[in-house]
Amino acid sequence: MNVPNCFCACDFPCGQPDRFIPNRSAMDFDYAHYMLTEGRKREENSAVSSSPLSDAYRKRLAEALGMNRSRILAFRNKPQTPEFSSSIPRDIPTKPNRYIPQAPERTLDAPDLVDDFYLNLLDWGRGNVLAIALGNTVYLWDATNGSDSELVTVDDESGPVTSVSWAPDGRHIAVGLNNSEVQLWDSASNRQLRTMKGGHRLRVGSLAWSNHILTTGGMDCQIVNNDVRVRSHIVETYRGHEQEVCALKWSHSGQQLASGGNDNLLHIWNRSMASSNAPTQWLHRLEEHTSAVKALAWCPFQSNLLASGGGGGDRTIKFWNAHTGACLNSVDTGSEVCALLWNEHERELLSADGFPQNQLTLWKYPSMVKMAELTGHTSRVLFMAQSPDGCTVASAAANETLRFWNVFGVPKSAKPAPKANPEPFANVVELDMILSTLSNDQSSVAQKITRLLMSSFFRFKASIQEACNRCVILIKRSVMAGARFCEFAALEGASLESLLELVRVLFTLVLSLENLDADHIEGLLLAASHRCPTLQECS
Amino acid sequence: MASRTASKDIITLRGSAAIVSEFFGYAANSILYNRGVYPEESFVKVKKYGLPMLLTQDEGVKSFIANLTAQLSEWLEAGKLQRIVLVIMSKATNEVMERWNFSIETDGEVVEKGVSREKSDKEIMREIQAIMRQIASSITYLPCLDETCVFDVLAYTDKDVAVPFTWVESDPKLIDNPQMVKLHSFDTKIHKVDTLVSYKNDEWDEQ
């Protein structure tokens, strides 16, 4: 067993052989020798003679030589087997392929849509209302309920409308006109807020919002930043285009503005470099397109990435690093690119094409493999807009139709969104504060507060049933305040009929004992008792 | 290694057993990591022997190795452990792919008479470090383990050892016609550990 350990090369001290020379002690030569010689002999001999005597002899010999000189032991409990649940690529769950409907979900007529490549006549606001300009008129189409309304019709001297754009709040809308004016409208009240003049000399074909800044691009080659809050609204001017500005898009950070023009130029402007006194110098002037740059889209998942599409003579989609101005990729689409939209949920890009196919094409980014081609329009697709949930795309084509496609995913089933109904006066003071004053302060104050609360909790317009329910809610929220509210409600003009009903409702509720604790019952009774004398007087 | 006596350079039987069993724990972890027996992300890095070492966080494996080293140090203190073998087998077929063989020679005099020996801690650590480096670099010549593998540990003890309740006798799980590579050794002057890895012949060489 103890074979000396010096079989190794002499350069090395004993016991430290070079790593590739087998170590004799570890290889167990005694055993090997036995197996080679005795083991074989046994096999050979076994056929000839197998007397019990020689067997016994061999056994003793084997023991002596160490066949069984050690015990080999292993744990009864084996280590648990490895689980490669997450680390092996083959186990990665693959995303199921998304079904892309080939047919439009809805088609609407868009009569008198101006077939002009350089205008921007379609926008879908954050309030889920689609604005489209048809001739001299701007129409609003509410996507939630499908109702439409007319926002404004301008006269023939100022019209037609050349651009529309929703403000980020989804309520205000900017309307660019052929006579170089820009109107600002409040869609909720259907009221014009202001007209901005003097920024341009020719028609305003493109608009873009960045908070309170409305950027307008005109046929006079100018780009103007308007602060809509102030009287002298022109705050910055960008000069660099040599022909009509037909596309404007602010980056998601609001720091960079991309502008495309009929002069085949794409400019990127930096907001922080802008100043009011001098026409601002561009950050990048990109001259690679060989036709008008109408389609622009900032990537939602990679800031600095801008996609741009060229017109009929160019037919490419190009990708830019807006930071460095480097062109990252250029893809020939085979037709003019009128509009581009990114999918907000997946790495995909949708392009609106003109002649010859008049289709929408869905591209995988960054491979730019065509994923789907949506046909249906019979004439070039001029404008595209994306719904606020990012799923539906509206496209308007020169054949005067407006089509809706669920190309970016099926909208979530219209769940009854718990629309956080703001509490009355929430922007001034918390309701609990008001109620605490109502229950504790002197009568004159309480009466004034009741007057304030009447419209919210005991509305004349609403049905009596609704009014009573609201009143009960108020009592449940604050017992004392509710009781006092009922006390003063008559003085503040609640009708006799409604008060009678209220008393009836209160008593019914108390008798039903449904989900009521002692405080609530007390409050309801107190409120009812406040009412009874009044009713007595009246009757 | 709390039991090691005050002077650093004197090594007792107990201290030596602790060094060897601890070494085996780290070596087993390193083999399981480097040979990809358990997923990479189930290991965390610690500093040991002046090297970054990886320790499994898999509770099952952790407790297996902890129980193992506890039993090993008991046998080492009695001078009855001859060899430890870590066997890597195919999970599907149970075919033995690799055997990591740690032969142990114990100085009989120390066990019998209870004397101690002298060797500097630093030197032992350097020797262990060399083995650990070799284990980590073994992936350069060992055949790839393409299939999911499991491991087992065999302890070769003296014949007169009583088999603990949690252990069973096993066959040696040998590899037919193996390739062998001898790695470095370390010596506490009481236990000398020789390391050798044997593995299945790569059939491609023959072609």
mmCIF file with all atom_site columns, C-alpha atoms in Angstrom, chain A residues 147-262:
data_model
loop_
_atom_site.group_PDB
_atom_site.id
_atom_site.type_symbol
_atom_site.label_atom_id
_atom_site.label_alt_id
_atom_site.label_comp_id
_atom_site.label_asym_id
_atom_site.label_entity_id
_atom_site.label_seq_id
_atom_site.pdbx_PDB_ins_code
_atom_site.Cartn_x
_atom_site.Cartn_y
_atom_site.Cartn_z
_atom_site.occupancy
_atom_site.B_iso_or_equiv
_atom_site.pdbx_formal_charge
_atom_site.auth_seq_id
_atom_site.auth_comp_id
_atom_site.auth_asym_id
_atom_site.auth_atom_id
_atom_site.pdbx_PDB_model_num
ATOM 1   C CA . SER A 1 147 ? -71.233 59.615 -30.110 1.00 0.00 ? 147 SER A CA 1
ATOM 2   C CA . ASP A 1 148 ? -70.057 62.445 -32.309 1.00 0.00 ? 148 ASP A CA 1
ATOM 3   C CA . SER A 1 149 ? -70.340 66.181 -32.116 1.00 0.00 ? 149 SER A CA 1
ATOM 4   C CA . GLU A 1 150 ? -69.190 69.195 -34.040 1.00 0.00 ? 150 GLU A CA 1
ATOM 5   C CA . LEU A 1 151 ? -66.596 71.350 -32.350 1.00 0.00 ? 151 LEU A CA 1
ATOM 6   C CA . VAL A 1 152 ? -66.297 74.227 -34.783 1.00 0.00 ? 152 VAL A CA 1
ATOM 7   C CA . THR A 1 153 ? -66.865 75.196 -38.374 1.00 0.00 ? 153 THR A CA 1
ATOM 8   C CA . VAL A 1 154 ? -64.634 77.987 -39.578 1.00 0.00 ? 154 VAL A CA 1
ATOM 9   C CA . ASP A 1 155 ? -65.649 80.334 -42.373 1.00 0.00 ? 155 ASP A CA 1
ATOM 10  C CA . ASP A 1 156 ? -64.355 79.910 -45.882 1.00 0.00 ? 156 ASP A CA 1
ATOM 11  C CA . GLU A 1 157 ? -61.832 82.740 -45.594 1.00 0.00 ? 157 GLU A CA 1
ATOM 12  C CA . SER A 1 158 ? -59.990 81.117 -42.684 1.00 0.00 ? 158 SER A CA 1
ATOM 13  C CA . GLY A 1 159 ? -60.537 77.493 -43.680 1.00 0.00 ? 159 GLY A CA 1
ATOM 14  C CA . PRO A 1 160 ? -60.030 74.795 -44.358 1.00 0.00 ? 160 PRO A CA 1
ATOM 15  C CA . VAL A 1 161 ? -58.678 73.385 -41.126 1.00 0.00 ? 161 VAL A CA 1
ATOM 16  C CA . THR A 1 162 ? -55.109 72.270 -41.703 1.00 0.00 ? 162 THR A CA 1
ATOM 17  C CA . SER A 1 163 ? -54.249 70.615 -38.392 1.00 0.00 ? 163 SER A CA 1
ATOM 18  C CA . VAL A 1 164 ? -55.747 69.444 -35.085 1.00 0.00 ? 164 VAL A CA 1
ATOM 19  C CA . SER A 1 165 ? -53.974 68.395 -31.919 1.00 0.00 ? 165 SER A CA 1
ATOM 20  C CA . TRP A 1 166 ? -55.185 67.487 -28.435 1.00 0.00 ? 166 TRP A CA 1
ATOM 21  C CA . ALA A 1 167 ? -53.391 69.011 -25.492 1.00 0.00 ? 167 ALA A CA 1
ATOM 22  C CA . PRO A 1 168 ? -51.919 66.499 -23.027 1.00 0.00 ? 168 PRO A CA 1
ATOM 23  C CA . ASP A 1 169 ? -54.885 67.057 -20.678 1.00 0.00 ? 169 ASP A CA 1
ATOM 24  C CA . GLY A 1 170 ? -57.271 65.568 -23.251 1.00 0.00 ? 170 GLY A CA 1
ATOM 25  C CA . ARG A 1 171 ? -59.626 68.502 -22.836 1.00 0.00 ? 171 ARG A CA 1
ATOM 26  C CA . HIS A 1 172 ? -58.149 71.377 -24.786 1.00 0.00 ? 172 HIS A CA 1
ATOM 27  C CA . ILE A 1 173 ? -57.594 71.139 -28.493 1.00 0.00 ? 173 ILE A CA 1
ATOM 28  C CA . ALA A 1 174 ? -55.564 73.262 -30.893 1.00 0.00 ? 174 ALA A CA 1
ATOM 29  C CA . VAL A 1 175 ? -56.847 73.860 -34.412 1.00 0.00 ? 175 VAL A CA 1
ATOM 30  C CA . GLY A 1 176 ? -54.492 75.124 -37.103 1.00 0.00 ? 176 GLY A CA 1
ATOM 31  C CA . LEU A 1 177 ? -56.035 77.019 -40.024 1.00 0.00 ? 177 LEU A CA 1
ATOM 32  C CA . ASN A 1 178 ? -55.269 77.777 -43.624 1.00 0.00 ? 178 ASN A CA 1
ATOM 33  C CA . ASN A 1 179 ? -55.152 81.512 -42.815 1.00 0.00 ? 179 ASN A CA 1
ATOM 34  C CA . SER A 1 180 ? -52.130 81.011 -40.491 1.00 0.00 ? 180 SER A CA 1
ATOM 35  C CA . GLU A 1 181 ? -54.162 81.323 -37.280 1.00 0.00 ? 181 GLU A CA 1
ATOM 36  C CA . VAL A 1 182 ? -54.300 78.787 -34.494 1.00 0.00 ? 182 VAL A CA 1
ATOM 37  C CA . GLN A 1 183 ? -57.417 78.465 -32.361 1.00 0.00 ? 183 GLN A CA 1
ATOM 38  C CA . LEU A 1 184 ? -57.559 76.966 -28.919 1.00 0.00 ? 184 LEU A CA 1
ATOM 39  C CA . TRP A 1 185 ? -60.773 75.252 -27.829 1.00 0.00 ? 185 TRP A CA 1
ATOM 40  C CA . ASP A 1 186 ? -62.140 73.764 -24.639 1.00 0.00 ? 186 ASP A CA 1
ATOM 41  C CA . SER A 1 187 ? -63.864 70.561 -25.725 1.00 0.00 ? 187 SER A CA 1
ATOM 42  C CA . ALA A 1 188 ? -65.766 70.171 -22.449 1.00 0.00 ? 188 ALA A CA 1
ATOM 43  C CA . SER A 1 189 ? -67.619 73.450 -22.771 1.00 0.00 ? 189 SER A CA 1
ATOM 44  C CA . ASN A 1 190 ? -67.355 73.711 -26.573 1.00 0.00 ? 190 ASN A CA 1
ATOM 45  C CA . ARG A 1 191 ? -65.923 77.169 -26.107 1.00 0.00 ? 191 ARG A CA 1
ATOM 46  C CA . GLN A 1 192 ? -63.117 78.916 -27.935 1.00 0.00 ? 192 GLN A CA 1
ATOM 47  C CA . LEU A 1 193 ? -60.475 80.091 -25.499 1.00 0.00 ? 193 LEU A CA 1
ATOM 48  C CA . ARG A 1 194 ? -58.175 82.116 -27.705 1.00 0.00 ? 194 ARG A CA 1
ATOM 49  C CA . THR A 1 195 ? -56.906 82.700 -31.200 1.00 0.00 ? 195 THR A CA 1
ATOM 50  C CA . MET A 1 196 ? -53.185 82.939 -31.722 1.00 0.00 ? 196 MET A CA 1
ATOM 51  C CA . LYS A 1 197 ? -52.112 85.072 -34.623 1.00 0.00 ? 197 LYS A CA 1
ATOM 52  C CA . GLY A 1 198 ? -48.877 86.478 -35.907 1.00 0.00 ? 198 GLY A CA 1
ATOM 53  C CA . GLY A 1 199 ? -46.774 83.369 -35.499 1.00 0.00 ? 199 GLY A CA 1
ATOM 54  C CA . HIS A 1 200 ? -47.030 82.351 -39.114 1.00 0.00 ? 200 HIS A CA 1
ATOM 55  C CA . ARG A 1 201 ? -47.678 83.986 -42.468 1.00 0.00 ? 201 ARG A CA 1
ATOM 56  C CA . LEU A 1 202 ? -49.007 80.866 -44.191 1.00 0.00 ? 202 LEU A CA 1
ATOM 57  C CA . ARG A 1 203 ? -51.110 77.861 -43.239 1.00 0.00 ? 203 ARG A CA 1
ATOM 58  C CA . VAL A 1 204 ? -50.311 75.915 -40.057 1.00 0.00 ? 204 VAL A CA 1
ATOM 59  C CA . GLY A 1 205 ? -50.032 72.263 -41.061 1.00 0.00 ? 205 GLY A CA 1
ATOM 60  C CA . SER A 1 206 ? -48.514 70.708 -37.988 1.00 0.00 ? 206 SER A CA 1
ATOM 61  C CA . LEU A 1 207 ? -48.981 71.020 -34.236 1.00 0.00 ? 207 LEU A CA 1
ATOM 62  C CA . ALA A 1 208 ? -47.346 69.446 -31.193 1.00 0.00 ? 208 ALA A CA 1
ATOM 63  C CA . TRP A 1 209 ? -47.889 69.929 -27.467 1.00 0.00 ? 209 TRP A CA 1
ATOM 64  C CA . SER A 1 210 ? -45.388 69.773 -24.661 1.00 0.00 ? 210 SER A CA 1
ATOM 65  C CA . ASN A 1 211 ? -47.188 70.689 -21.443 1.00 0.00 ? 211 ASN A CA 1
ATOM 66  C CA . HIS A 1 212 ? -48.310 74.324 -21.895 1.00 0.00 ? 212 HIS A CA 1
ATOM 67  C CA . ILE A 1 213 ? -46.147 74.846 -24.957 1.00 0.00 ? 213 ILE A CA 1
ATOM 68  C CA . LEU A 1 214 ? -47.945 74.477 -28.270 1.00 0.00 ? 214 LEU A CA 1
ATOM 69  C CA . THR A 1 215 ? -45.491 74.149 -31.118 1.00 0.00 ? 215 THR A CA 1
ATOM 70  C CA . THR A 1 216 ? -46.769 75.104 -34.540 1.00 0.00 ? 216 THR A CA 1
ATOM 71  C CA . GLY A 1 217 ? -45.189 74.445 -37.885 1.00 0.00 ? 217 GLY A CA 1
ATOM 72  C CA . GLY A 1 218 ? -46.197 76.400 -40.954 1.00 0.00 ? 218 GLY A CA 1
ATOM 73  C CA . MET A 1 219 ? -45.936 76.538 -44.686 1.00 0.00 ? 219 MET A CA 1
ATOM 74  C CA . ASP A 1 220 ? -43.720 79.577 -44.112 1.00 0.00 ? 220 ASP A CA 1
ATOM 75  C CA . CYS A 1 221 ? -40.948 77.158 -43.041 1.00 0.00 ? 221 CYS A CA 1
ATOM 76  C CA . GLN A 1 222 ? -41.107 78.348 -39.440 1.00 0.00 ? 222 GLN A CA 1
ATOM 77  C CA . ILE A 1 223 ? -41.586 76.474 -36.212 1.00 0.00 ? 223 ILE A CA 1
ATOM 78  C CA . VAL A 1 224 ? -42.936 78.508 -33.305 1.00 0.00 ? 224 VAL A CA 1
ATOM 79  C CA . ASN A 1 225 ? -43.223 77.607 -29.627 1.00 0.00 ? 225 ASN A CA 1
ATOM 80  C CA . ASN A 1 226 ? -46.337 79.237 -28.171 1.00 0.00 ? 226 ASN A CA 1
ATOM 81  C CA . ASP A 1 227 ? -46.926 79.464 -24.448 1.00 0.00 ? 227 ASP A CA 1
ATOM 82  C CA . VAL A 1 228 ? -50.708 79.231 -24.403 1.00 0.00 ? 228 VAL A CA 1
ATOM 83  C CA . ARG A 1 229 ? -50.930 80.754 -20.918 1.00 0.00 ? 229 ARG A CA 1
ATOM 84  C CA . VAL A 1 230 ? -49.513 84.154 -21.697 1.00 0.00 ? 230 VAL A CA 1
ATOM 85  C CA . ARG A 1 231 ? -50.653 87.038 -23.851 1.00 0.00 ? 231 ARG A CA 1
ATOM 86  C CA . SER A 1 232 ? -47.534 87.323 -25.995 1.00 0.00 ? 232 SER A CA 1
ATOM 87  C CA . HIS A 1 233 ? -47.568 83.657 -26.759 1.00 0.00 ? 233 HIS A CA 1
ATOM 88  C CA . ILE A 1 234 ? -44.553 83.334 -29.065 1.00 0.00 ? 234 ILE A CA 1
ATOM 89  C CA . VAL A 1 235 ? -41.669 82.226 -26.863 1.00 0.00 ? 235 VAL A CA 1
ATOM 90  C CA . GLU A 1 236 ? -39.288 80.583 -29.294 1.00 0.00 ? 236 GLU A CA 1
ATOM 91  C CA . THR A 1 237 ? -38.802 80.257 -33.006 1.00 0.00 ? 237 THR A CA 1
ATOM 92  C CA . TYR A 1 238 ? -36.900 77.535 -34.798 1.00 0.00 ? 238 TYR A CA 1
ATOM 93  C CA . ARG A 1 239 ? -35.661 78.364 -38.294 1.00 0.00 ? 239 ARG A CA 1
ATOM 94  C CA . GLY A 1 240 ? -33.983 75.744 -40.420 1.00 0.00 ? 240 GLY A CA 1
ATOM 95  C CA . HIS A 1 241 ? -36.525 74.370 -42.848 1.00 0.00 ? 241 HIS A CA 1
ATOM 96  C CA . GLU A 1 242 ? -36.592 75.643 -46.385 1.00 0.00 ? 242 GLU A CA 1
ATOM 97  C CA . GLN A 1 243 ? -40.089 74.468 -47.236 1.00 0.00 ? 243 GLN A CA 1
ATOM 98  C CA . GLU A 1 244 ? -43.339 73.656 -45.437 1.00 0.00 ? 244 GLU A CA 1
ATOM 99  C CA . VAL A 1 245 ? -43.039 72.014 -42.033 1.00 0.00 ? 245 VAL A CA 1
ATOM 100 C CA . CYS A 1 246 ? -45.347 68.999 -42.169 1.00 0.00 ? 246 CYS A CA 1
ATOM 101 C CA . ALA A 1 247 ? -44.440 66.971 -39.080 1.00 0.00 ? 247 ALA A CA 1
ATOM 102 C CA . LEU A 1 248 ? -43.747 67.909 -35.478 1.00 0.00 ? 248 LEU A CA 1
ATOM 103 C CA . LYS A 1 249 ? -43.257 65.539 -32.554 1.00 0.00 ? 249 LYS A CA 1
ATOM 104 C CA . TRP A 1 250 ? -41.968 66.203 -29.034 1.00 0.00 ? 250 TRP A CA 1
ATOM 105 C CA . SER A 1 251 ? -39.987 63.406 -27.428 1.00 0.00 ? 251 SER A CA 1
ATOM 106 C CA . HIS A 1 252 ? -41.574 61.764 -24.376 1.00 0.00 ? 252 HIS A CA 1
ATOM 107 C CA . SER A 1 253 ? -39.226 63.623 -22.074 1.00 0.00 ? 253 SER A CA 1
ATOM 108 C CA . GLY A 1 254 ? -40.288 66.922 -23.641 1.00 0.00 ? 254 GLY A CA 1
ATOM 109 C CA . GLN A 1 255 ? -36.661 67.844 -24.187 1.00 0.00 ? 255 GLN A CA 1
ATOM 110 C CA . GLN A 1 256 ? -36.311 67.233 -27.900 1.00 0.00 ? 256 GLN A CA 1
ATOM 111 C CA . LEU A 1 257 ? -38.466 68.225 -30.814 1.00 0.00 ? 257 LEU A CA 1
ATOM 112 C CA . ALA A 1 258 ? -38.317 66.446 -34.133 1.00 0.00 ? 258 ALA A CA 1
ATOM 113 C CA . SER A 1 259 ? -39.535 68.284 -37.205 1.00 0.00 ? 259 SER A CA 1
ATOM 114 C CA . GLY A 1 260 ? -39.901 67.083 -40.746 1.00 0.00 ? 260 GLY A CA 1
ATOM 115 C CA . GLY A 1 261 ? -40.371 69.199 -43.826 1.00 0.00 ? 261 GLY A CA 1
ATOM 116 C CA . ASN A 1 262 ? -41.167 69.143 -47.497 1.00 0.00 ? 262 ASN A CA 1
#
